[in-house]
Short mmCIF file of C-alpha atoms in Angstrom, two decimals:
data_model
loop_
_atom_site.label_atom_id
_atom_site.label_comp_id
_atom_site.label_asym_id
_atom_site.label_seq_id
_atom_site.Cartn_x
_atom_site.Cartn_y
_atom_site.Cartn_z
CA UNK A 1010 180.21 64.92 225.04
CA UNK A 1011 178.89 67.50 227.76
CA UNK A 1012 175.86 69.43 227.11
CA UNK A 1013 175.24 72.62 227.19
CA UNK A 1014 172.93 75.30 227.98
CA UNK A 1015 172.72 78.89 226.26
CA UNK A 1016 169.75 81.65 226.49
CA UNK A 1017 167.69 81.12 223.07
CA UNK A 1018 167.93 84.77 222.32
CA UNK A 1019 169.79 87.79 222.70
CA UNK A 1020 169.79 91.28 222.01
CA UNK A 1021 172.41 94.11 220.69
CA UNK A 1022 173.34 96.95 219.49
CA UNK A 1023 175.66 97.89 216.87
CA UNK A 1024 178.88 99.06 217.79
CA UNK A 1025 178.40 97.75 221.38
CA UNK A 1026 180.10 94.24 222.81
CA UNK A 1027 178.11 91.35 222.60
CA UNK A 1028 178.53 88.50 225.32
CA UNK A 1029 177.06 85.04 224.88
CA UNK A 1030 177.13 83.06 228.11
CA UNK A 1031 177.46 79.64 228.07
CA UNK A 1032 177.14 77.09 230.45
CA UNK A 1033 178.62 73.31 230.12
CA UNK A 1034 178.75 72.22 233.90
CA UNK A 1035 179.67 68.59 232.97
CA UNK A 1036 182.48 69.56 230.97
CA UNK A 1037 185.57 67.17 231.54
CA UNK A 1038 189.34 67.55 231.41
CA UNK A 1039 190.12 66.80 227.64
CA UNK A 1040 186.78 68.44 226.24
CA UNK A 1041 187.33 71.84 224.21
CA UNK A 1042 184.73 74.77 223.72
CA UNK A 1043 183.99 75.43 220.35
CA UNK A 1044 181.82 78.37 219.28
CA UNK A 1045 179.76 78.65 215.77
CA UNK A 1046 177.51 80.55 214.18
CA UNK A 1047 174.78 80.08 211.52
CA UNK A 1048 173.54 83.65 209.49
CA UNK A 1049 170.37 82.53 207.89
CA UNK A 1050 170.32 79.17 205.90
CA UNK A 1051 174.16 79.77 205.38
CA UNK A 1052 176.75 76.99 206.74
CA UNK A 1053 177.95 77.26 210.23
CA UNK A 1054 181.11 79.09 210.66
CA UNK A 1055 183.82 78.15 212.87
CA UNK A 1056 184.47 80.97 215.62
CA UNK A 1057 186.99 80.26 217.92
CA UNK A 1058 187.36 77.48 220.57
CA UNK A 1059 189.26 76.75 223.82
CA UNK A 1060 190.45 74.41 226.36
CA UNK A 1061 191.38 76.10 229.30
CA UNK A 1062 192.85 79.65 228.97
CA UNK A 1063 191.20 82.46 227.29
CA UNK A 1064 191.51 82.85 223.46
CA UNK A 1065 190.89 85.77 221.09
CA UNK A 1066 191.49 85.73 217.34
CA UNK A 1067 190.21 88.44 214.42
CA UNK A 1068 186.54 87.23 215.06
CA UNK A 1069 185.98 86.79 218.79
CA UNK A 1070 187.18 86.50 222.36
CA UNK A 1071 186.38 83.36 224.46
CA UNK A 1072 186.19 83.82 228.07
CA UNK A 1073 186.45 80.41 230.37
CA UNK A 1074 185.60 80.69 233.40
CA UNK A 1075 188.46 78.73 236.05
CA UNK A 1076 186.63 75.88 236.85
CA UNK A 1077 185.37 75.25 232.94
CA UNK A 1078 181.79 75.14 234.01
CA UNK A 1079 180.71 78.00 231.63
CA UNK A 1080 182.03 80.31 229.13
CA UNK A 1081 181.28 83.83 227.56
CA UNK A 1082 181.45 84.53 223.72
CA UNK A 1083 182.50 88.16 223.29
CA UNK A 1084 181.80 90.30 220.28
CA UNK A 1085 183.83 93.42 220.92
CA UNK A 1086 182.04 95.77 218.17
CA UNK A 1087 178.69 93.93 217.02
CA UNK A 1088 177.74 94.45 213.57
CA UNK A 1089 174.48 93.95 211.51
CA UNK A 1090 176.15 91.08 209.99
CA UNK A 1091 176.76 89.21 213.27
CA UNK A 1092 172.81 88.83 213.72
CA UNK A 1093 173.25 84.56 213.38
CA UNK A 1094 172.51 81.63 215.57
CA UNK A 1095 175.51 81.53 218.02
CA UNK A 1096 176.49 77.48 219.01
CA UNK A 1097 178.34 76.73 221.84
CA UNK A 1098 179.38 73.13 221.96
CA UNK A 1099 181.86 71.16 223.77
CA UNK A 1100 183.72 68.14 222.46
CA UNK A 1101 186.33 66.06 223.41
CA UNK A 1102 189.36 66.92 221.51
CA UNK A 1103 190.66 63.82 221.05
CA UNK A 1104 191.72 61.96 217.35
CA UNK A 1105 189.07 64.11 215.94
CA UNK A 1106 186.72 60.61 215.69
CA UNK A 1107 184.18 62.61 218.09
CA UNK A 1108 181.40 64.24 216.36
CA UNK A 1109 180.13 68.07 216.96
CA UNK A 1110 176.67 68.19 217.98
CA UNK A 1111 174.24 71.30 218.21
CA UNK A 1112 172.02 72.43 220.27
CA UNK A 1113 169.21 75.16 219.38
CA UNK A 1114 172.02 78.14 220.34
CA UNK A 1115 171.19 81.47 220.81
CA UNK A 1116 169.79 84.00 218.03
CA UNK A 1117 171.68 87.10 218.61
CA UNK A 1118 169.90 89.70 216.77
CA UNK A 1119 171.67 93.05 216.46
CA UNK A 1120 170.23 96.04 216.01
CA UNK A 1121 170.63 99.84 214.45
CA UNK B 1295 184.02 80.83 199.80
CA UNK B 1296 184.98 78.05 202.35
CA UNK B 1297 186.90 75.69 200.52
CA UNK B 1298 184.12 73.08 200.89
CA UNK B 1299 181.95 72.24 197.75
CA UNK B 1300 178.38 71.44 197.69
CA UNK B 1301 176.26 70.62 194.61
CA UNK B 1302 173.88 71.19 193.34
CA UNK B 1303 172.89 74.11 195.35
CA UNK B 1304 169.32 73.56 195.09
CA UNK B 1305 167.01 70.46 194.26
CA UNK B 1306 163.30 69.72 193.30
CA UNK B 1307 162.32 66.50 193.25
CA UNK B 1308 159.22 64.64 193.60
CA UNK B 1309 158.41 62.12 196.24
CA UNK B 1310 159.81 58.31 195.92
CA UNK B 1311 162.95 59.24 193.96
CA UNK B 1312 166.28 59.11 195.03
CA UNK B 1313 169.09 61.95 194.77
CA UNK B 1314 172.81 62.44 195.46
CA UNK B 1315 174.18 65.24 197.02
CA UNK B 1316 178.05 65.37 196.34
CA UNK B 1317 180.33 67.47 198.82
CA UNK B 1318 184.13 68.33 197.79
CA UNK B 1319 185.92 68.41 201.04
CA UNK B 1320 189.04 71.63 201.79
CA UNK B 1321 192.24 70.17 200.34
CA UNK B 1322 194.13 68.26 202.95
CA UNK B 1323 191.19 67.30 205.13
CA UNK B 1324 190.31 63.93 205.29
CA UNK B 1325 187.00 63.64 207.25
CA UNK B 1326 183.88 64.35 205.74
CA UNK B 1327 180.18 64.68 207.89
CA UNK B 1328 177.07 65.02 206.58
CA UNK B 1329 174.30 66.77 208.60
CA UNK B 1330 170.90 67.66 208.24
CA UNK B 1331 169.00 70.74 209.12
CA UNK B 1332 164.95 71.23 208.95
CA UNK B 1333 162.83 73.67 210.03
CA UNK B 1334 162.17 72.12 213.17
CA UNK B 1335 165.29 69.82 213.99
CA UNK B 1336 167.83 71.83 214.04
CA UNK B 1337 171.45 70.35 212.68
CA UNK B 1338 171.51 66.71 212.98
CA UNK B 1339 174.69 64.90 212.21
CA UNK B 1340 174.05 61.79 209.81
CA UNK B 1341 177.43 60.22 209.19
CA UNK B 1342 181.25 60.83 209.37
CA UNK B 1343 183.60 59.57 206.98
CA UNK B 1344 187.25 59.80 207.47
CA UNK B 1345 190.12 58.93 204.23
CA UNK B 1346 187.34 56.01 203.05
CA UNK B 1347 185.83 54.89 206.10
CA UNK B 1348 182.50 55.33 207.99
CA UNK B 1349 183.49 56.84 211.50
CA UNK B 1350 180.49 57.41 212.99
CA UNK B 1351 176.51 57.36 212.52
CA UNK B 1352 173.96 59.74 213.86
CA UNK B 1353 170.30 59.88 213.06
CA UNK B 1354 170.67 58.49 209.32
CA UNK B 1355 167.80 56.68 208.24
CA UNK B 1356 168.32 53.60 206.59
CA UNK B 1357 166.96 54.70 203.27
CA UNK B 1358 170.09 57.33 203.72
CA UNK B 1359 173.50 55.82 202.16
CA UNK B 1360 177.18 57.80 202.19
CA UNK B 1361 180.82 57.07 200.64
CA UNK B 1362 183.84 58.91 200.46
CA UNK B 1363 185.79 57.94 197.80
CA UNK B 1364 189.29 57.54 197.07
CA UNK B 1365 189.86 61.56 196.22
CA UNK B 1366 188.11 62.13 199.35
CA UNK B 1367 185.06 63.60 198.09
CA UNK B 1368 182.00 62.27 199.21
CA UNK B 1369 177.99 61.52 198.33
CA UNK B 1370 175.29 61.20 200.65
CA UNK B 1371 172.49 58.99 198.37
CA UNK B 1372 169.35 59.44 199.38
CA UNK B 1373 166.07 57.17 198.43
CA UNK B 1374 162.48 56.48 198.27
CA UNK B 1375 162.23 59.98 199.20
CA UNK B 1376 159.60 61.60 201.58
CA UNK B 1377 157.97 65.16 201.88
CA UNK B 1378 159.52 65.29 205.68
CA UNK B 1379 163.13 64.63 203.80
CA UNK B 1380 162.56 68.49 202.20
CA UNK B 1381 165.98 70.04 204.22
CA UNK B 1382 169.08 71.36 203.96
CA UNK B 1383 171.61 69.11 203.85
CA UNK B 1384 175.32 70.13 204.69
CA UNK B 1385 178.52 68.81 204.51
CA UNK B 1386 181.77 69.92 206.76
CA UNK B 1387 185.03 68.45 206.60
CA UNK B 1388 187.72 68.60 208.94
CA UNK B 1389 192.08 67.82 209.21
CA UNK B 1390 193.75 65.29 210.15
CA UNK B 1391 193.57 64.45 213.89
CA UNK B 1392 191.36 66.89 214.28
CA UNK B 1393 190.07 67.00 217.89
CA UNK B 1394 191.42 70.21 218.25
CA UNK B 1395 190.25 71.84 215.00
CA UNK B 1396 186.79 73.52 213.53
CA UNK B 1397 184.76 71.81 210.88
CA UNK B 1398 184.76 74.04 207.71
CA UNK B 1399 181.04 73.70 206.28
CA UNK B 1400 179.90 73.84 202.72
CA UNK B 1401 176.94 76.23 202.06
CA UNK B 1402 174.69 73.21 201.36
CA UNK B 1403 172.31 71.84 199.15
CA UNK B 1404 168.50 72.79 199.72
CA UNK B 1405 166.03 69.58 199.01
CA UNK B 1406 162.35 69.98 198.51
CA UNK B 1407 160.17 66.77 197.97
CA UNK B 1408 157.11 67.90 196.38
#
């Protein structure tokens, strides 16, 4: 699976959009972007993930760029609650036999 | 509540035992993974099982042992048991040819070795 590379921390504040770059340059053709998050000592969470085209759902938007190199997480209206460890991982979405694996991720921390 | 069932949710136990850790997967999935997460390793997958069978192995130690059986749930057994094993220990489980789907993860079991 291709690697990827995110700031280790981020700022925010409430109300205001939050945008988590990502960047996965060795990303190949049949590889998906998936998105987690981790609030403290809590299970990840499944975000949202994508191949190609841009996805939103009730959670998140996820922004890929054309040439699948790197990717932006979008929280439209950050909340106190959405202070977590943000993962971006790509893996190849194949028979599901593939494995996720995480990286450190970024700690978004949102503030009043 | 996820739909993925860890217990117990928290476990003492002193160095050179053994313990099970038992992980209900969501209804209808069939693959089960264990990872581990300490303070200073981040998540590390262990194993995958999927309907019965081992899938794939990450960084399980050999004194680490897993099943899934028949009713899909699964165990991850672990032995002879070290102060550096203290963790939390989660298990996700995921559909049916899944490539394209999330994990769902349980909210884990907390181990201290004392």
């Amino acid at each position: 699976d291709a690697k990827t590379t995110q700031p280790p921390s981020m700022d925010c504040a409430e109300g205001r959009a939050a945008n988590l770059p990502c960047n996965h340059s060795t990303i190949s053709g049949n590889e998906y972007v998936y998105w987690y998050r981790q609030i403290h000592s809590q299970g990840p969470q499944y975000i949202i993930h994508g191949l190609k085209n841009n996805e939103t759902n009730e959670m998140a938007s996820l922004i890929i760029t054309e040439d699948r190199k790197s990717s932006t997480l979008i929280l439209p209206h950050a909340t106190l609650r959405d202070t977590a460890v943000y993962y971006c991982i790509v893996r190849g979405g194949d028979s599901g036999y593939s494995t996720l694996t995480f990286g450190k991720g970024t700690m978004l921390l949102v503030s009043p | 509540d996820s739909g993925v069932t860890q217990t117990p949710k928290h476990l003492i136990t002193a160095t050179g035992q053994r313990v099970t850790l038992r992980c209900s997967p969501r209804s209808g999935d069939l693959s089960v993974y264990w990872y581990q997460q300490s303070l200073d390793q981040g998540l590390q997958f262990l194993i995958q099982y999927y309907n019965g069978e081992e899938r794939a192995k990450g960084n399980i130690l050999e004194r680490f042992s897993a099943q899934q059986f028949p009713d899909l749930h699964s165990e991850l057994n672990l032995s002879s048991l070290e102060l550096g094993d203290s963790a939390l220990y989660f298990c996700a489980s995921s559909g049916l040819g899944t490539g394209i789907y999330g994990y769902t993860f349980g909210s884990g079991t907390r181990l201290t070795v004392v």
